[in-house]
Structures are given as structure tokens and as C-alpha cells.
Coordinates of C-alpha atoms and ligand atoms in Angstrom, one line a residue:
M378 CA 34.3 153.1 153.0
V379 CA 33.7 150.2 155.3
K380 CA 30.2 149.4 156.6
A381 CA 29.2 146.7 159.0
V382 CA 25.9 144.8 159.0
V383 CA 25.3 143.3 162.4
G384 CA 22.5 141.9 164.6
A385 CA 21.0 143.6 167.6
N386 CA 19.5 140.6 169.1
W387 CA 19.8 136.8 169.3
G388 CA 20.5 136.4 165.5
D389 CA 18.1 135.7 162.6
E390 CA 17.2 139.4 162.5
G391 CA 17.4 139.3 158.7
K392 CA 21.0 140.5 158.2
G393 CA 21.4 138.4 155.1
K394 CA 18.7 140.2 153.3
I395 CA 20.1 143.6 154.2
T396 CA 23.7 142.6 153.3
D397 CA 22.4 141.2 150.0
M398 CA 20.6 144.4 149.3
L399 CA 23.6 146.7 150.2
A400 CA 25.9 144.4 148.3
S401 CA 24.6 145.9 145.1
N402 CA 26.8 148.9 145.8
A403 CA 29.7 147.0 147.4
D404 CA 33.0 145.7 146.1
Y405 CA 33.9 143.2 148.9
I406 CA 31.7 141.4 151.3
V407 CA 33.5 140.0 154.3
R408 CA 32.5 137.4 156.9
F409 CA 34.6 138.2 160.0
Q410 CA 33.5 135.7 162.7
G411 CA 31.6 132.6 163.5
G412 CA 31.2 129.5 161.4
A413 CA 28.6 127.4 159.6
N414 CA 26.5 127.2 162.8
A415 CA 24.1 129.9 161.7
G416 CA 22.6 130.7 158.3
H417 CA 21.4 133.5 156.3
T418 CA 18.4 133.0 154.0
I419 CA 18.3 134.9 150.9
V420 CA 15.7 135.1 148.2
N421 CA 16.5 136.4 144.8
E422 CA 16.1 135.7 141.1
Y423 CA 18.0 132.5 141.3
G424 CA 15.9 130.9 144.0
K425 CA 16.0 130.6 147.8
F426 CA 19.3 130.0 149.4
A427 CA 20.6 129.2 152.9
L428 CA 24.2 130.3 153.2
H429 CA 26.3 129.2 156.1
T430 CA 29.8 130.0 155.2
L431 CA 29.7 132.2 152.2
P432 CA 28.9 135.9 152.6
S433 CA 25.6 137.2 151.3
G434 CA 27.2 138.9 148.3
V435 CA 27.9 135.8 146.3
F436 CA 25.0 136.4 144.0
Y437 CA 26.5 139.5 142.3
N438 CA 29.3 139.3 139.8
H439 CA 30.8 142.7 140.7
T440 CA 31.6 141.6 144.4
T441 CA 34.4 139.7 145.9
S442 CA 33.4 137.4 148.8
V443 CA 35.9 137.2 151.6
I444 CA 36.3 134.8 154.4
G445 CA 38.2 136.8 157.0
N446 CA 40.8 135.5 159.5
G447 CA 38.2 135.6 162.3
V448 CA 35.9 132.8 160.8
A449 CA 35.7 129.2 161.8
L450 CA 36.2 127.8 158.4
N451 CA 34.7 124.4 157.5
I452 CA 36.3 123.8 154.1
P453 CA 34.2 120.8 152.9
L454 CA 31.1 122.9 153.8
L455 CA 32.4 125.9 151.9
F456 CA 32.9 123.7 148.9
K457 CA 29.4 122.2 149.1
E458 CA 27.9 125.6 149.4
I459 CA 29.9 126.9 146.3
Q460 CA 28.7 123.8 144.4
S461 CA 25.0 124.3 145.3
L462 CA 25.1 127.8 144.0
V463 CA 26.7 126.9 140.7
E464 CA 24.2 124.0 140.3
K465 CA 21.3 126.4 140.6
G466 CA 22.8 128.7 137.8
V467 CA 24.5 131.3 139.9
P468 CA 27.8 132.3 138.3
M469 CA 30.9 131.1 139.9
P470 CA 31.6 133.8 142.6
K471 CA 35.0 135.5 143.3
I472 CA 36.2 134.1 146.6
L473 CA 39.0 134.9 148.9
V474 CA 39.9 132.9 152.0
S475 CA 42.3 134.5 154.5
D476 CA 45.6 132.5 154.9
R477 CA 45.1 133.3 158.6
A478 CA 41.7 131.9 158.9
Q479 CA 41.6 128.7 161.0
M480 CA 39.9 125.5 160.0
V481 CA 37.1 123.5 161.7
M482 CA 38.7 120.1 162.1
P483 CA 36.5 116.9 161.8
Y484 CA 37.2 116.2 165.4
H485 CA 35.8 119.7 166.4
I486 CA 32.5 118.6 165.2
L487 CA 32.7 115.3 167.1
F488 CA 33.8 116.9 170.4
D489 CA 30.9 119.3 170.1
Q490 CA 28.4 116.4 169.9
Y491 CA 30.1 114.4 172.6
E492 CA 30.2 117.3 175.0
E493 CA 26.5 118.1 174.4
E494 CA 25.8 114.4 175.0
R495 CA 27.8 114.5 178.2
L496 CA 26.0 117.6 179.5
G497 CA 22.6 116.0 178.7
K498 CA 19.9 118.3 180.2
K499 CA 22.5 121.0 180.9
S500 CA 23.6 121.2 177.4
F501 CA 24.0 124.6 175.6
G502 CA 21.7 123.7 172.7
S503 CA 24.8 123.8 170.4
T504 CA 24.1 123.4 166.7
K505 CA 27.0 120.8 166.9
S506 CA 29.0 122.5 164.1
G507 CA 32.2 122.3 166.1
I508 CA 32.3 126.0 166.9
A509 CA 33.0 126.0 170.6
P510 CA 35.8 123.2 170.4
F511 CA 37.2 125.2 167.4
Y512 CA 37.6 128.5 169.2
S513 CA 38.8 126.8 172.4
D514 CA 41.6 125.2 170.4
K515 CA 42.3 128.5 168.5
Y516 CA 42.9 130.3 171.9
A517 CA 44.6 127.2 173.4
K518 CA 47.0 127.7 170.5
I519 CA 46.5 124.3 169.0
G520 CA 44.3 125.4 166.1
F521 CA 45.3 125.1 162.5
Q522 CA 45.5 128.1 160.2
V523 CA 44.8 127.6 156.4
S524 CA 48.4 128.7 155.8
E525 CA 49.6 125.7 157.7
L526 CA 48.3 123.4 155.0
F527 CA 51.1 124.6 152.8
D528 CA 53.9 123.7 155.2
E529 CA 53.9 119.9 155.0
E530 CA 56.6 119.2 157.4
G531 CA 55.2 121.5 160.1
L532 CA 51.7 120.1 159.5
K533 CA 52.6 116.5 160.0
E534 CA 54.4 117.2 163.2
K535 CA 51.5 119.3 164.6
V536 CA 48.9 116.8 163.6
E537 CA 50.6 114.1 165.5
R538 CA 51.1 116.3 168.5
V539 CA 47.5 117.5 168.6
V540 CA 46.0 114.0 168.0
E541 CA 47.9 112.6 170.9
Q542 CA 46.3 115.2 173.2
K543 CA 42.8 114.7 171.6
N544 CA 43.0 110.9 171.9
V545 CA 43.5 111.1 175.7
M546 CA 40.2 113.1 175.9
L547 CA 38.4 110.7 173.6
E548 CA 39.6 107.6 175.4
H549 CA 39.2 108.7 179.0
M550 CA 36.6 111.4 179.0
Y551 CA 34.2 110.5 176.2
H552 CA 34.9 106.8 175.6
K553 CA 34.7 107.3 171.9
P554 CA 36.8 106.0 169.0
L555 CA 40.3 107.5 168.6
I556 CA 41.6 109.7 165.8
D557 CA 44.1 108.3 163.4
A558 CA 46.8 110.8 162.7
K559 CA 47.5 109.4 159.2
K560 CA 43.8 109.6 158.1
L561 CA 43.6 113.1 159.5
L562 CA 46.6 114.2 157.6
E563 CA 45.0 112.8 154.4
A564 CA 41.9 114.7 155.0
L565 CA 43.9 117.9 155.5
H566 CA 45.6 117.2 152.1
E567 CA 42.1 117.2 150.6
Y568 CA 41.3 120.4 152.4
R569 CA 44.4 122.0 151.0
D570 CA 43.6 121.0 147.4
M571 CA 40.0 122.4 147.8
V572 CA 41.0 125.7 149.3
A573 CA 44.2 126.4 147.4
P574 CA 42.7 128.4 144.5
F575 CA 41.2 130.9 147.0
V576 CA 43.8 131.5 149.6
A577 CA 45.0 135.0 149.9
D578 CA 46.6 137.6 152.2
V579 CA 43.0 139.2 152.8
S580 CA 44.2 141.9 155.2
T581 CA 46.6 143.4 152.7
I582 CA 44.0 143.2 149.9
L583 CA 41.3 144.9 152.0
N584 CA 43.7 147.6 153.2
N585 CA 44.5 148.4 149.6
A586 CA 40.9 148.4 148.7
I587 CA 40.3 151.1 151.4
K588 CA 43.0 153.1 149.9
E589 CA 41.3 152.8 146.5
N590 CA 38.0 154.0 148.1
K591 CA 36.2 150.7 147.5
T592 CA 33.2 149.8 149.5
I593 CA 33.6 146.9 151.9
L594 CA 30.7 145.3 153.7
L595 CA 31.4 143.5 157.0
E596 CA 28.8 140.9 157.6
G597 CA 28.2 139.8 161.2
Q598 CA 26.6 136.5 162.2
L599 CA 24.1 136.1 165.1
G600 CA 23.7 139.2 167.2
T601 CA 24.9 141.2 170.3
L602 CA 23.2 138.9 172.8
K603 CA 25.2 136.0 171.5
D604 CA 28.6 137.8 171.9
T605 CA 31.0 136.0 174.0
D606 CA 31.7 139.0 176.3
H607 CA 28.7 141.2 176.1
G608 CA 25.9 138.6 175.5
I609 CA 24.0 136.3 177.8
Y610 CA 27.0 134.3 178.8
P611 CA 27.4 131.4 178.9
M612 CA 24.5 131.0 176.4
V613 CA 26.4 132.7 173.8
T614 CA 28.5 131.8 170.8
S615 CA 32.2 131.4 171.0
S616 CA 33.2 134.4 168.9
S617 CA 32.5 138.1 169.1
T618 CA 29.4 139.1 167.1
L619 CA 30.1 142.9 167.5
A620 CA 31.0 145.3 164.7
A621 CA 34.2 146.2 166.5
Y622 CA 35.5 142.7 166.1
G623 CA 35.0 143.2 162.3
A624 CA 38.3 145.1 162.3
I625 CA 40.1 142.2 163.9
G626 CA 38.3 139.4 162.0
A627 CA 39.0 141.1 158.6
G628 CA 42.4 142.6 159.4
I629 CA 41.4 146.4 158.9
P630 CA 41.9 149.5 161.0
P631 CA 39.0 149.9 163.5
Y632 CA 38.6 153.6 162.6
E633 CA 37.7 152.7 159.0
I634 CA 34.3 151.3 160.0
K635 CA 32.2 154.3 159.2
Q636 CA 28.7 152.9 159.2
I637 CA 27.2 150.3 161.5
I638 CA 23.9 149.1 160.4
T639 CA 22.3 147.1 163.2
V640 CA 19.5 144.9 162.1
C641 CA 16.6 144.6 164.5
K642 CA 13.6 142.4 163.9
A643 CA 10.1 143.8 164.6
Y644 CA 9.5 141.0 167.1
S645 CA 11.8 138.7 168.9
S646 CA 13.1 135.2 168.1
A647 CA 15.9 133.1 169.6
V648 CA 17.5 129.7 169.3
G649 CA 19.2 127.8 171.9
A650 CA 19.0 127.9 175.7
G651 CA 19.2 131.0 177.9
A652 CA 16.9 133.7 179.4
F653 CA 14.5 135.3 176.9
V654 CA 12.5 137.8 178.9
S655 CA 9.8 138.7 176.2
E656 CA 9.2 135.1 175.3
I657 CA 5.7 134.0 174.5
F658 CA 4.3 130.4 174.3
G659 CA 1.3 128.3 173.2
D660 CA -0.9 129.3 170.3
E661 CA 0.2 132.9 170.4
A662 CA 3.8 131.8 169.8
D663 CA 2.9 129.2 167.2
E664 CA 0.9 131.7 165.1
L665 CA 3.8 134.2 165.2
R666 CA 6.3 131.3 164.3
R667 CA 4.2 130.1 161.5
R668 CA 3.8 133.6 160.0
G669 CA 7.3 134.8 160.8
G670 CA 10.3 135.5 158.6
D671 CA 9.7 134.0 155.1
G672 CA 8.0 130.7 155.6
G673 CA 8.1 130.5 159.3
E674 CA 10.7 130.9 162.0
Y675 CA 12.8 127.8 161.8
G676 CA 16.6 127.6 161.9
A677 CA 18.2 128.1 158.5
T678 CA 21.0 125.5 159.4
T679 CA 19.1 123.2 161.8
G680 CA 15.5 123.5 160.9
R681 CA 14.7 123.9 164.7
P682 CA 11.7 125.9 165.6
R683 CA 12.8 129.2 167.0
R684 CA 11.6 130.5 170.4
M685 CA 9.3 133.5 169.9
G686 CA 8.7 136.7 171.8
W687 CA 7.5 140.3 171.4
F688 CA 9.9 143.1 170.5
D689 CA 12.2 143.8 173.5
C690 CA 13.3 147.4 173.9
V691 CA 15.6 146.7 176.8
A692 CA 17.6 144.0 174.9
S693 CA 17.5 146.0 171.6
K694 CA 18.7 149.2 173.2
Y695 CA 21.6 147.4 174.6
G696 CA 22.1 145.4 171.4
C697 CA 22.3 148.6 169.4
R698 CA 24.6 150.4 171.9
M699 CA 27.1 147.5 171.9
Q700 CA 27.3 147.5 168.2
G701 CA 28.0 151.2 167.9
T702 CA 24.9 151.6 165.7
T703 CA 24.8 154.5 163.2
D704 CA 21.6 153.1 161.5
V705 CA 19.0 150.7 162.5
A706 CA 17.4 148.4 159.8
F707 CA 14.0 147.3 161.2
T708 CA 13.0 144.1 159.5
V709 CA 10.0 141.6 159.1
L710 CA 7.5 144.3 160.0
D711 CA 5.1 143.0 157.4
V712 CA 4.6 139.8 159.5
L713 CA 2.8 141.7 162.3
G714 CA -0.1 142.9 160.1
Y715 CA -2.4 140.2 161.4
L716 CA -2.5 141.4 165.0
D717 CA -5.2 143.5 166.7
E718 CA -2.8 144.6 169.4
I719 CA 0.9 144.3 169.7
P720 CA 2.7 144.1 173.1
I721 CA 6.2 145.6 173.3
C722 CA 8.5 144.9 176.2
V723 CA 9.6 148.3 177.6
G724 CA 11.2 147.3 180.8
Y725 CA 12.5 144.4 182.9
E726 CA 11.2 143.9 186.6
I727 CA 13.9 142.6 188.6
D728 CA 13.4 142.0 192.4
G729 CA 10.5 144.5 192.3
E730 CA 12.3 147.3 190.4
V731 CA 11.9 148.1 186.8
T732 CA 14.9 148.8 184.7
T733 CA 15.5 149.6 181.0
D734 CA 19.2 148.5 181.3
F735 CA 20.1 145.1 180.2
P736 CA 21.5 143.2 183.1
V737 CA 24.1 140.5 183.7
T738 CA 23.0 136.9 183.3
H739 CA 22.0 135.9 186.8
L740 CA 19.7 139.0 187.1
L741 CA 18.3 138.5 183.6
E742 CA 17.2 135.2 184.6
K743 CA 14.9 136.8 187.3
A744 CA 13.7 139.6 185.0
K745 CA 10.0 139.7 184.2
P746 CA 8.8 141.7 181.1
V747 CA 6.9 145.0 181.4
F748 CA 4.8 145.3 178.4
E749 CA 3.0 148.3 176.8
V750 CA 0.4 147.4 174.2
L751 CA 0.1 149.3 170.9
P752 CA -2.9 148.9 168.4
G753 CA -2.1 146.8 165.4
W754 CA -2.6 148.1 161.7
K755 CA -4.5 145.0 160.5
C756 CA -3.4 145.1 156.9
D757 CA -0.6 143.8 154.6
I758 CA 2.1 146.4 154.2
R759 CA 4.2 144.5 151.5
G760 CA 4.8 146.6 148.4
I761 CA 4.7 149.9 150.1
K762 CA 7.8 151.9 149.1
E763 CA 7.5 155.2 151.0
Y764 CA 7.4 155.8 154.9
D765 CA 4.4 158.1 154.7
K766 CA 2.3 155.5 152.9
L767 CA 2.5 153.1 155.9
P768 CA -0.6 152.9 158.0
E769 CA -0.6 155.3 160.9
N770 CA -0.6 152.6 163.6
C771 CA 2.5 151.0 161.8
R772 CA 4.4 154.3 161.8
K773 CA 3.5 154.7 165.5
Y774 CA 4.9 151.3 166.2
I775 CA 8.1 152.1 164.5
E776 CA 8.5 155.5 166.2
F777 CA 7.6 154.0 169.6
I778 CA 10.4 151.7 169.3
E779 CA 12.8 154.1 167.8
E780 CA 12.3 156.3 170.8
H781 CA 12.8 153.5 173.3
I782 CA 15.9 152.1 171.8
G783 CA 17.4 155.5 171.1
Y784 CA 18.9 154.9 167.6
P785 CA 17.6 156.0 164.3
I786 CA 15.6 153.5 162.3
T787 CA 16.6 154.5 158.7
M788 CA 15.6 151.5 156.8
I789 CA 12.3 149.4 157.2
S790 CA 12.1 145.9 155.5
N791 CA 8.6 144.9 154.6
G792 CA 9.2 141.7 152.8
P793 CA 12.0 139.2 152.1
G794 CA 12.9 140.4 148.7
R795 CA 15.8 142.8 147.9
E796 CA 13.3 145.5 146.7
D797 CA 11.2 145.2 149.8
I798 CA 12.7 148.2 151.7
I799 CA 11.6 151.7 152.8
Y800 CA 14.3 154.2 153.3
R801 CA 13.6 157.0 155.8
Ligands
LIG1028 P1 19.9 136.4 159.4 O1 20.7 135.2 159.9 O2 20.0 137.6 160.3 O3 20.3 136.8 158.0 O4 18.4 136.0 159.4 P2 17.6 134.8 158.7 O5 18.0 134.7 157.3 O6 17.8 133.6 159.6 O7 16.1 135.2 159.0 C1 15.5 136.1 158.3 C2 14.3 135.5 157.6 O8 13.4 136.5 157.3 C3 14.6 134.9 156.2 O9 13.9 133.8 155.9 C4 14.3 136.1 155.3 O10 14.1 135.8 154.0 C5 13.2 136.7 156.0 N1 13.1 138.1 155.8 C6 14.2 139.1 155.9 N2 13.6 140.3 156.0 C7 12.2 140.2 155.9 C8 11.1 141.0 155.8 O11 11.2 142.2 155.9 N3 9.9 140.4 155.8 C9 9.7 139.1 155.8 N4 8.4 138.7 155.7 N5 10.7 138.2 155.8 C10 11.9 138.7 155.8

């Protein structure tokens, strides 16, 4: 059985916690897209961890953690992450890296920085992890698959060819230091030695696992609104964040994905530039940011303060639909316990008309939020295990949102820990 855990919104919905929780009954946990540009925060008995490359299942010893072919793999960072786990006493996880995964090259990170510098005020707010240059090269067919590290002759020839092209850009467009092909090749030899013990034909392994009725979790990064095609283009990420892409990025048949758990946060947050209709500012935003998540809404990778907003039914309905949601996991609800009243964005007003359908980017930029206000529940709901024990106003908030997004909320997360979950 294959299940996907994906985000409905702009990312940071708490997918890491939900995956970590579901991983207790899973055999394989697979990252299928994205790179080390976003992070999952996980709290468990070993401590608090920010994972950027490893899937959230690395804390169990019954699971195998898989880096699928769709991932932008930064090998030195993967190694740092493995080391940091082992240093904190986590047993060495079982890790498989797809031989078809492509590698983030040192120059991808530099090009990401140079381009954001060049764009100045018009920059995308990139995390400068090299993701956009990486995927550009992948589709321009000048990327490097992990498998190529094991073909020395081919590697040497390709490094020289690619460096020649990159150096033209570095010299004439960015006026930056050039790449030395020999040094790059040496770095790739180091990458090869680091990754060699983990390289595998992941697609075959996962297909066999499906035949043996194993449980596979596909773990998405970011959320629908950051999808390259269906998100707020161009303020998106450079890979598909949708569950459907899980089939491609892991190398499994699409019809094997039976459950799609879309994670939706009880309020909104976003990082980077782009329209954010239900955004709030000033003291109201500061307070929600400070109380949000587990220790505040600041980026797990970058430490940047996140932009804050009220729950957005328009964006979330669309976000759930594009994912092909079977279940919604509604997270971080406990954080809202301080509010007397809670606004919910139920529509967008665009050119004088109200819609509940998520528009294309140029119309989204004109959209003004239409809010409805629900009463708060004014208490701490952490520790509650049954739906019926939640305060009435809290249940009303959940049911109001469920009705507006049109997908069943079957899990409610009321704290950062694995056990802080209410099944419905
Ligand atoms: P992800 O990228 O979707 O995994 O999300 P992040 O890890 O960036 O953000 C989720 C943050 O919220 C983390 O700090 C989690 O520990 C925390 N978190 C997850 N679920 C809950 C919850 O139900 N309540 C609270 N208070 N924090 C949560």
C-alpha cells in the first residue's frame, strides 16, 4: 500500500510530524521531489531535529529511508544530516539513494546566489540552495545522475563540457570566478565515495515492496501552491509538489498511490515572495508568528520569519483538490487557543466579484480576502485525544473549514509530538 503525505498550502503545514507519526507502521519512507531548500521539524525522544534531505522516517529502525530519483540531492548535506543524527544517539538509519537521482552541484548553489543578486528587488526570495539552477540543468539535459559518478570516463568528459558552458555565464553574465574542471572532478570523486554505500535501483526495490504488500510513504516537500505548474507561478519551487509526481519521483505506478493525506495548517504561513491573500501584518501577525508551530513560525532551513495569515478556504480547497486528497490532516490547531475571535478567508474578491475558485497569478494579485469570523475557544486543547472532548467552538471551527474545503478532516494535530493527534 502506498500513501502520500503532501501539503495543501505554501509548505510548513506540519507534514514532517504527520509522516513521522505514520512511519510507525511503514516500511519505506520516500522523498520524491525537491531538495534541501525546505525542512521538516520533528520532535521525538531523541530531541528536536530539522531534516532537509532525509525523509522523516529516519528515527525508526524498522523503516528504510529512500531518496527517490525526483529529488535534488545535495550529497555533502545528506552526509552532514546523517552525522548529526548519529551524534545525537539515533541509530544509523537504513538509507537508499536512487541511482537516477541527480546531484546538486557546487555551482548550482553559486548560480542561485548570483541570480538572486542580479535580480535585486525582483528576486524570488530563493533559499539559495541551488534548486532552480539544478532543475533547469536537469531538464536542459546537462545534469548529473548519481549513476554517472561510477562511469569515470564519461564523467570526466561531461564535467569538461559542462564547465565550459558554465564558465561563459560566470565570466560574461555574472562576472564571478570561473570553475576549475579538475577541482570539480575531485569534488565529485568525494561525492562518489560518500554516496556509494547507499546507491540502489530504488524503483525496482519499491516495486518489489509493493508486490510484497509493504507500506510505502511518499513524503512531499512544500505544498500545492508552490507546485511549478499548479502553484502561484513564478513564485513557486522548481519541482512538482503534488502527490501525482510521487509516482514519477519514486518510480512506481501512479495507480498504486491509494491514500493521499493532505496536510493543512489551522492558519496560514508562507515564505518567499508572491501573493498571499489572507496575509496579516503588524502586532496581529507577530503574535501568531511567535505562538505558531513549535517555538514560532521561522523557517526550518533559513530561520527567516514566515509571513502569517488566517486560514484560507479558497487556497486550501484548491490545494486539496490538486493533491487528489483522500484525507485531510488538520495541524497546529492548538496554537489558536489564545484568540477571542478567528477570521477565516472564505472567498476572494476580484474586480468586484467574489469567487471561491483559486485564480491564476495575475488575478490572484488583485484578490482581496472575504472573511467570516468565528468565535474562539479560549483554552489549551493539547492533550485531548478524542474529537468529542474538544471545546464546541473548536469543533465548529474544524467543521466550518471542512465544509468549505470539501474534503474530510480525519486527523487533527493538537501539538508537535507524535502522540498529539485526534483521529476522527
Ligand atoms: P513541514 O515542512 O510541513 O514538515 O512543516 P514544518 O516542520 O516546517 O512546520 C511545522 C512546525 O509545527 C514544526 O515546528 C512542528 O514541530 C510543529 N507542529 C506540527 N504539528 C503541530 C501541532 O499540531 N501543534 C503545534 N503546536 N506544532 C506543531
